[in-house]
Coordinates of N, CA and C in Angstrom, one line a residue:
F1 N 1.0 -1.0 -0.4 CA 0.0 -0.4 -0.6 C 0.8 1.1 0.2
H2 N 1.7 1.8 0.7 CA 2.4 2.8 0.9 C 2.9 2.6 0.0
D3 N 3.6 1.7 -1.1 CA 4.6 1.5 -2.2 C 4.0 2.2 -3.1
V4 N 2.1 2.2 -3.4 CA 2.1 2.6 -4.0 C 1.6 4.1 -4.2
M5 N 1.6 4.1 -2.9 CA 0.7 5.6 -3.2 C 1.8 6.5 -2.7
D6 N 3.5 5.8 -2.4 CA 4.2 7.0 -2.9 C 4.2 6.9 -4.4
A7 N 4.5 6.1 -5.5 CA 4.3 6.4 -7.2 C 2.3 7.2 -7.2
R8 N 1.2 7.2 -6.2 CA 0.6 7.6 -6.9 C 1.0 9.6 -6.3
Q9 N 1.8 9.7 -5.0 CA 2.2 11.2 -4.5 C 2.9 11.4 -6.1
R10 N 4.0 10.5 -7.0 CA 5.0 11.4 -7.8 C 4.3 11.6 -8.5
N11 N 3.6 10.2 -9.6 CA 3.1 10.6 -11.1 C 1.4 11.1 -10.8
R12 N 0.7 11.3 -9.9 CA -0.9 11.8 -10.5 C -1.3 12.1 -8.1
P13 N -0.4 13.0 -8.1 CA -1.2 13.8 -6.5 C -1.8 14.5 -7.4
E14 N -2.0 14.9 -8.9 CA -3.6 15.9 -8.0 C -4.7 14.4 -8.6
S15 N -4.7 13.6 -8.8 CA -5.6 12.5 -8.8 C -7.3 13.2 -7.0
M16 N -8.1 12.6 -8.3 CA -8.9 12.8 -6.7 C -9.6 11.0 -6.2
T17 N -9.8 11.3 -4.7 CA -10.2 10.3 -3.6 C -11.4 10.3 -3.6
T18 N -12.2 8.6 -3.5 CA -12.9 9.3 -3.6 C -14.2 8.0 -3.0
L19 N -14.6 8.1 -2.1 CA -15.2 6.5 -1.6 C -17.3 6.0 -1.8
S20 N -17.5 7.3 -1.9 CA -19.6 8.0 -2.6 C -19.2 8.2 -4.0
T21 N -20.7 8.1 -5.3 CA -20.9 9.0 -5.5 C -21.9 9.3 -6.2
H22 N -22.9 9.6 -6.5 CA -24.5 10.4 -7.5 C -24.6 8.3 -8.0
D23 N -24.1 7.6 -7.8 CA -24.4 6.2 -8.1 C -23.9 5.3 -7.4
T24 N -23.7 5.6 -6.4 CA -22.9 4.2 -5.5 C -23.8 3.2 -5.6
K25 N -24.0 2.2 -5.8 CA -25.4 1.9 -5.2 C -24.8 1.3 -3.6
R26 N -24.2 1.6 -3.3 CA -24.8 0.7 -1.9 C -23.5 2.3 -1.2
S27 N -24.5 3.8 -0.5 CA -23.2 4.5 0.2 C -21.9 3.5 1.5
E28 N -20.5 4.2 0.8 CA -19.8 4.0 1.5 C -19.8 3.5 3.4
D29 N -21.1 4.5 3.6 CA -21.0 3.7 5.1 C -21.7 2.3 5.8
V30 N -22.6 2.0 4.4 CA -23.4 0.5 4.1 C -21.8 0.2 4.1
R31 N -21.2 0.5 2.1 CA -20.6 -1.3 3.0 C -19.3 -1.2 3.9
A32 N -18.7 -0.3 4.1 CA -19.0 -0.9 6.2 C -19.2 -1.7 7.0
R33 N -20.0 -0.9 6.3 CA -20.6 -1.4 7.9 C -20.9 -3.3 7.7
L34 N -21.3 -4.2 6.6 CA -21.5 -5.3 4.9 C -20.3 -4.9 5.7
A35 N -18.9 -4.4 5.4 CA -16.5 -5.7 5.8 C -17.3 -6.2 6.4
V36 N -18.2 -5.4 7.9 CA -17.4 -6.0 9.7 C -18.7 -7.5 9.2
L37 N -19.6 -8.1 8.0 CA -19.3 -9.7 7.7 C -19.1 -10.1 7.3
A38 N -17.6 -9.5 6.9 CA -16.5 -10.6 6.4 C -15.7 -11.5 7.8
E39 N -15.8 -10.3 9.2 CA -15.4 -11.0 10.9 C -16.7 -11.5 11.2
V40 N -17.3 -12.0 11.0 CA -18.2 -12.7 11.0 C -19.0 -13.7 10.8
P41 N -18.6 -14.4 10.1 CA -19.1 -15.4 8.7 C -20.4 -16.3 9.9
G42 N -19.6 -16.8 10.8 CA -20.2 -18.4 11.6 C -22.0 -16.9 11.8
D43 N -21.6 -16.3 12.2 CA -22.6 -15.3 12.6 C -23.8 -15.0 12.0
W44 N -23.5 -13.9 10.3 CA -23.9 -14.0 9.5 C -24.7 -15.2 8.3
T45 N -24.0 -16.7 8.8 CA -24.4 -17.0 8.5 C -25.8 -18.5 8.4
E46 N -25.6 -18.4 10.4 CA -26.7 -18.2 10.7 C -28.0 -18.1 11.1
V47 N -27.8 -16.9 10.4 CA -29.2 -15.5 10.4 C -29.4 -14.9 9.7
V48 N -29.1 -15.2 7.8 CA -29.6 -15.9 6.7 C -30.4 -16.9 7.0
R49 N -29.7 -18.5 7.3 CA -30.0 -19.3 7.4 C -31.9 -19.2 7.7
R50 N -31.6 -18.6 9.0 CA -33.0 -18.9 10.0 C -34.3 -18.2 9.6
W51 N -33.3 -16.1 8.6 CA -34.0 -15.4 8.1 C -35.0 -15.8 6.6
V52 N -34.6 -16.9 6.4 CA -34.8 -17.9 4.5 C -35.4 -18.2 4.2
R53 N -35.8 -19.1 6.3 CA -36.5 -20.3 6.2 C -37.5 -19.7 6.6
V54 N -37.9 -18.3 7.4 CA -38.9 -17.7 8.1 C -39.6 -16.3 6.2
A55 N -38.9 -16.6 6.2 CA -39.1 -14.9 4.9 C -39.1 -15.9 3.2
P56 N -39.1 -17.1 3.2 CA -38.1 -17.1 1.4 C -38.8 -17.2 0.4
L57 N -37.6 -16.5 -0.8 CA -37.8 -16.4 -2.2 C -37.1 -17.4 -2.4
P58 N -37.8 -17.5 -4.2 CA -37.5 -18.0 -4.9 C -35.7 -17.8 -5.5
D59 N -35.5 -16.4 -5.2 CA -34.3 -16.4 -6.0 C -33.3 -16.7 -4.5
P60 N -32.1 -17.5 -4.4 CA -32.0 -17.4 -3.0 C -30.2 -15.8 -2.8
A61 N -29.8 -15.5 -4.3 CA -29.2 -14.6 -4.5 C -29.5 -13.0 -4.4
L62 N -30.5 -12.9 -4.7 CA -31.7 -12.3 -4.9 C -31.9 -11.8 -3.4
A63 N -32.1 -12.5 -2.2 CA -32.3 -12.9 -1.1 C -31.7 -12.2 -0.5
H64 N -30.4 -13.3 -0.2 CA -29.6 -12.3 0.3 C -28.7 -10.8 0.0
L65 N -29.1 -9.7 -0.9 CA -28.7 -9.5 -1.2 C -29.9 -8.4 -0.7
I66 N -31.2 -8.4 -0.3 CA -32.0 -8.0 0.1 C -32.0 -8.2 1.6
W67 N -31.8 -8.9 2.8 CA -30.3 -9.6 4.4 C -29.6 -8.0 4.4
Q68 N -28.8 -8.3 3.7 CA -28.0 -7.7 3.3 C -27.8 -5.8 3.6
A69 N -28.7 -5.5 2.4 CA -29.2 -3.8 2.1 C -30.0 -4.2 3.8
A70 N -30.6 -4.8 4.0 CA -31.5 -4.9 5.7 C -30.5 -4.2 6.3
V71 N -30.4 -4.9 6.7 CA -28.7 -4.9 8.1 C -27.9 -3.9 7.3
G72 N -27.6 -3.5 6.1 CA -26.2 -2.7 6.2 C -27.3 -1.3 6.0
V73 N -28.8 -0.9 6.1 CA -29.0 0.1 6.2 C -30.1 0.7 7.9
W74 N -29.6 -0.9 8.2 CA -31.1 -0.9 9.5 C -30.8 0.1 10.4
P75 N -31.9 1.1 10.6 CA -33.7 1.4 9.7 C -33.5 1.4 9.2
I76 N -34.8 1.0 8.5 CA -35.1 1.7 7.3 C -36.7 0.9 7.2
S77 N -37.3 1.6 6.3 CA -38.5 1.6 5.9 C -39.7 0.7 5.3
R78 N -40.7 -0.1 5.2 CA -40.7 -0.8 4.6 C -40.8 -0.5 2.4
E79 N -41.5 1.1 3.2 CA -41.5 0.8 1.0 C -40.0 1.3 0.9
R80 N -39.1 1.8 1.5 CA -37.2 2.1 1.7 C -36.7 0.6 0.2
L81 N -37.2 0.3 1.7 CA -37.0 -1.8 1.0 C -37.6 -2.0 0.3
Q82 N -38.8 -1.6 0.2 CA -39.4 -2.9 -1.3 C -38.7 -2.4 -2.3
A83 N -38.6 -0.2 -2.7 CA -39.2 0.2 -3.3 C -37.1 -0.6 -4.2
Y84 N -36.4 -0.5 -2.6 CA -34.5 -1.2 -3.8 C -35.1 -2.8 -4.3
A85 N -35.8 -3.6 -3.8 CA -36.2 -4.6 -3.8 C -36.5 -4.7 -5.4
L86 N -37.3 -4.4 -5.4 CA -38.6 -4.6 -6.5 C -37.3 -4.4 -8.0
K87 N -36.6 -2.6 -7.7 CA -35.0 -2.4 -8.0 C -34.8 -3.2 -8.6
A88 N -33.8 -4.1 -7.9 CA -32.6 -5.1 -7.5 C -33.1 -6.3 -8.8
A89 N -35.0 -6.9 -8.7 CA -34.7 -7.2 -8.5 C -34.6 -7.5 -10.8
R90 N -36.2 -6.1 -10.6 CA -35.8 -5.9 -12.1 C -34.4 -6.0 -12.7
E91 N -33.4 -5.3 -12.1 CA -32.0 -4.9 -12.1 C -31.1 -6.0 -12.9
G92 N -31.4 -6.9 -11.3 CA -30.9 -8.7 -11.5 C -31.8 -9.7 -12.9
G93 N -32.8 -9.6 -13.0 CA -33.1 -10.1 -14.0 C -33.6 -11.4 -14.1
A94 N -33.7 -12.8 -13.0 CA -33.5 -13.7 -12.7 C -35.1 -14.0 -12.4
G95 N -35.5 -12.8 -12.0 CA -36.7 -14.1 -11.6 C -37.9 -12.6 -12.4
T96 N -38.1 -12.5 -12.9 CA -38.3 -11.1 -13.3 C -37.5 -9.6 -13.7
N97 N -38.5 -9.1 -14.4 CA -37.4 -7.9 -15.6 C -38.4 -6.7 -15.2
W98 N -37.2 -5.7 -16.5 CA -38.1 -4.3 -16.4 C -39.2 -4.8 -17.5
L99 N -38.3 -5.4 -19.1 CA -39.3 -5.5 -20.1 C -40.8 -6.1 -19.9
H100 N -40.8 -7.6 -18.9 CA -41.3 -8.3 -18.6 C -41.4 -8.4 -17.6
P101 N -41.9 -7.8 -16.8 CA -42.6 -8.2 -15.7 C -42.6 -10.0 -15.5
D102 N -41.9 -9.9 -14.4 CA -43.5 -10.9 -13.0 C -44.4 -11.4 -12.1
E103 N -45.1 -10.8 -11.6 CA -46.0 -10.5 -11.2 C -45.9 -11.4 -10.0
R104 N -45.7 -12.9 -9.9 CA -45.7 -13.6 -9.3 C -44.9 -13.5 -8.2
F105 N -43.9 -14.1 -9.4 CA -42.8 -13.7 -8.9 C -42.5 -11.8 -7.8
E106 N -43.3 -11.2 -7.8 CA -42.8 -9.4 -7.6 C -43.4 -9.9 -6.4
A107 N -44.5 -9.8 -6.5 CA -46.1 -10.4 -5.0 C -44.6 -11.2 -4.6
R108 N -44.6 -12.1 -4.1 CA -43.2 -14.0 -3.3 C -42.5 -12.5 -3.1
L109 N -41.7 -11.5 -3.7 CA -40.8 -10.4 -3.2 C -41.1 -10.0 -2.3
A110 N -42.7 -9.4 -1.8 CA -42.4 -7.9 -1.6 C -43.5 -9.0 -0.6
E111 N -43.9 -10.5 0.0 CA -44.3 -11.2 0.6 C -42.8 -11.1 1.0
M112 N -41.6 -11.3 0.7 CA -40.4 -11.3 1.6 C -40.7 -11.2 2.7
V113 N -41.0 -9.4 2.1 CA -39.8 -7.9 2.4 C -40.9 -7.8 3.5
D114 N -41.6 -7.7 3.7 CA -43.4 -7.7 4.3 C -43.0 -8.2 5.3
K115 N -42.9 -9.9 5.3 CA -42.6 -10.4 6.6 C -41.4 -9.9 7.6
I116 N -40.5 -9.0 6.5 CA -39.5 -8.9 8.3 C -40.5 -7.4 9.3
Y117 N -41.2 -6.6 8.7 CA -40.9 -6.0 9.4 C -43.1 -6.6 10.0
D118 N -43.6 -7.4 8.8 CA -45.1 -8.2 9.9 C -44.7 -9.5 11.0
D119 N -43.0 -9.9 11.6 CA -43.3 -11.5 12.0 C -42.3 -10.6 13.1
P120 N -42.8 -10.6 14.1 CA -42.4 -10.0 15.3 C -41.0 -10.1 15.7
A121 N -40.4 -11.4 15.9 CA -39.7 -12.1 16.3 C -38.2 -11.5 15.1
L122 N -38.3 -11.7 14.1 CA -38.6 -11.6 12.7 C -37.3 -10.0 12.0
H123 N -38.3 -9.5 12.4 CA -38.1 -7.3 12.8 C -37.0 -7.5 13.6
R124 N -37.3 -8.1 15.6 CA -36.4 -8.2 16.5 C -35.1 -9.0 15.8
E125 N -34.6 -9.5 15.1 CA -33.6 -11.0 15.3 C -32.3 -9.5 14.0
V126 N -33.8 -9.1 13.1 CA -33.3 -8.4 11.9 C -32.3 -6.6 12.6
G127 N -33.1 -6.4 13.5 CA -32.4 -5.6 14.4 C -31.6 -5.5 15.3
D128 N -31.4 -5.8 16.1 CA -30.9 -6.6 17.0 C -29.3 -7.1 16.0
F129 N -29.1 -8.0 15.0 CA -28.4 -8.6 14.2 C -27.3 -6.9 14.1
A130 N -28.4 -6.1 13.6 CA -28.0 -5.3 12.5 C -27.6 -4.0 14.1
A131 N -28.1 -4.0 15.1 CA -27.9 -3.2 15.7 C -25.5 -4.2 15.9
S132 N -25.6 -4.8 16.4 CA -24.9 -5.7 16.4 C -23.5 -5.7 15.4
I133 N -23.4 -5.4 14.4 CA -22.3 -4.8 13.7 C -22.3 -3.6 12.9
T134 N -23.0 -2.7 13.6 CA -23.3 -0.8 13.6 C -22.2 0.3 15.0
A135 N -21.3 0.2 15.1 CA -20.0 0.3 15.9 C -19.0 -0.6 15.2
P136 N -18.6 -1.7 14.7 CA -17.9 -1.9 13.7 C -17.3 -1.7 12.7
G137 N -18.9 -0.9 12.3 CA -19.3 -1.5 11.1 C -18.5 0.7 11.2
R138 N -19.2 1.4 12.1 CA -18.5 3.4 12.6 C -17.6 3.2 12.2
S139 N -16.3 2.3 13.3 CA -15.1 2.0 12.9 C -14.6 1.8 11.7
N140 N -14.9 1.3 10.6 CA -15.1 1.1 9.3 C -15.0 2.2 8.6
S141 N -16.1 2.6 8.7 CA -17.0 4.4 8.5 C -14.7 5.3 8.1
L142 N -14.9 5.7 9.7 CA -14.2 6.7 10.0 C -12.1 6.0 9.7
G143 N -12.4 4.7 10.1 CA -9.9 3.5 8.8 C -10.7 5.3 7.9
Q144 N -12.2 4.6 6.3 CA -11.8 4.2 5.4 C -12.1 5.8 4.9
K145 N -12.2 6.6 6.0 CA -12.6 8.2 5.8 C -11.7 8.4 6.0
L146 N -10.5 7.8 7.3 CA -9.6 9.5 7.3 C -8.9 8.8 5.9
V147 N -8.3 6.8 5.9 CA -7.1 7.2 4.9 C -7.3 7.3 4.0
Q148 N -8.8 7.6 2.6 CA -9.4 8.4 1.9 C -8.7 10.6 2.2
L149 N -9.2 10.9 3.2 CA -8.7 12.5 3.9 C -7.6 11.8 3.7
T150 N -6.9 11.8 3.5 CA -5.0 12.1 4.1 C -4.2 11.3 3.2
M151 N -4.4 10.2 2.1 CA -3.3 9.6 1.5 C -3.5 10.4 0.1
P152 N -2.1 10.3 -0.5 CA -2.1 11.2 -1.8 C -3.4 11.5 -2.6
G153 N -3.8 12.6 -3.4 CA -4.1 12.5 -4.0 C -5.5 14.0 -3.3
V154 N -7.2 14.2 -4.2 CA -7.9 15.1 -3.6 C -8.9 15.0 -3.5
P155 N -9.3 14.8 -2.0 CA -10.3 14.1 -1.9 C -11.5 14.7 -1.9
D156 N -12.7 14.0 -2.5 CA -13.8 14.2 -3.0 C -14.8 13.5 -2.1
V157 N -16.0 14.5 -0.8 CA -16.7 13.7 0.1 C -17.9 14.6 -0.8
Y158 N -18.5 13.2 -1.2 CA -19.8 12.7 -2.0 C -20.4 13.6 -1.1
Q159 N -21.4 14.6 -1.2 CA -22.2 16.1 -0.5 C -23.7 14.7 0.2
G160 N -23.5 15.6 1.5 CA -24.1 14.4 2.0 C -23.9 12.9 2.7
S161 N -22.7 12.9 2.4 CA -21.9 12.1 3.1 C -20.9 13.1 4.4
E162 N -20.9 14.5 4.4 CA -20.6 14.4 5.8 C -20.8 14.3 7.0
L163 N -21.6 13.7 6.8 CA -21.8 12.3 8.6 C -22.2 11.5 8.0
W164 N -23.0 10.6 8.6 CA -23.1 9.0 8.7 C -24.1 8.7 7.5
D165 N -24.0 8.2 6.1 CA -24.9 7.9 5.1 C -25.1 7.1 5.0
L166 N -26.2 6.4 5.4 CA -26.6 5.1 5.1 C -28.2 4.8 3.9
S167 N -27.8 4.7 2.9 CA -27.7 4.8 1.9 C -27.7 4.2 1.0
L168 N -29.5 3.4 -0.9 CA -28.7 2.6 -0.7 C -29.2 3.5 -2.9
V169 N -28.8 2.9 -3.7 CA -28.8 4.3 -4.8 C -30.3 4.5 -5.2
D170 N -31.0 3.3 -5.1 CA -32.3 3.9 -5.7 C -33.3 3.0 -4.5
P171 N -34.1 4.1 -3.9 CA -34.4 5.0 -4.1 C -34.1 6.1 -4.0
D172 N -32.5 6.0 -2.5 CA -32.7 6.8 -2.3 C -32.3 8.6 -3.1
N173 N -31.8 7.7 -4.1 CA -31.1 8.4 -4.5 C -32.3 9.8 -5.6
R174 N -33.2 9.3 -5.9 CA -34.8 9.9 -6.2 C -34.7 11.1 -5.3
R175 N -34.3 11.7 -3.6 CA -34.9 12.1 -2.1 C -34.7 13.8 -3.3
P176 N -35.4 14.3 -2.9 CA -35.1 15.9 -3.0 C -33.8 16.4 -1.6
V177 N -33.2 17.1 -2.7 CA -31.9 17.3 -2.3 C -31.6 18.3 -1.2

C-alpha cells in the first residue's frame, strides 16, 4: 500500500479520491458496515439461514442481497426496502425484469420484505443483528475516511456523506436535495 501511495504521490498527486458518488449502489457507510460480515461469517450464515426459512424467496442470490441491504441500512422503512428490492430484482433479471415483469415473482418478493416487518420475532432479530454490526461498521467508516482524506490525491467528499449516510442507490438517489 505504501509503495502504491508513494507512486501515486509522484505520478498523480492531484488524482481524485472518493468513496461515494451519485451512482454508488451502497453508500460508503453501508459498505463499511457490511464489511463487518466478513469478520463474523458464522454469525451471518446462521442468521441468514434462519431468516430464509421464515421469509423464503425462490431466488437465493436476490434474497441474500436483500438481507445484506436490510442490515446494511437498518433501520429502513418498509417502503424504502420494497422499492430497493423491486429495482434490484428487475435489474438482476433472474426472477423478473423491466421489460417483462413477473407479477407472481414480484408478489413473492413483496411478501418476503413484508415478513421482515410483520413477523415481530424476525423484525427484532434483524434489528438486533444490525445493531451488533453498527459500532464496528462505524469504526470501518472512520478508518476508510481517514485513509481517503490523508492519502495522496484530492479527496472528494460526496454531498450528504459528511455525516453518517446509510443510503442505497434507489430509491435514495431520487430523494429531494
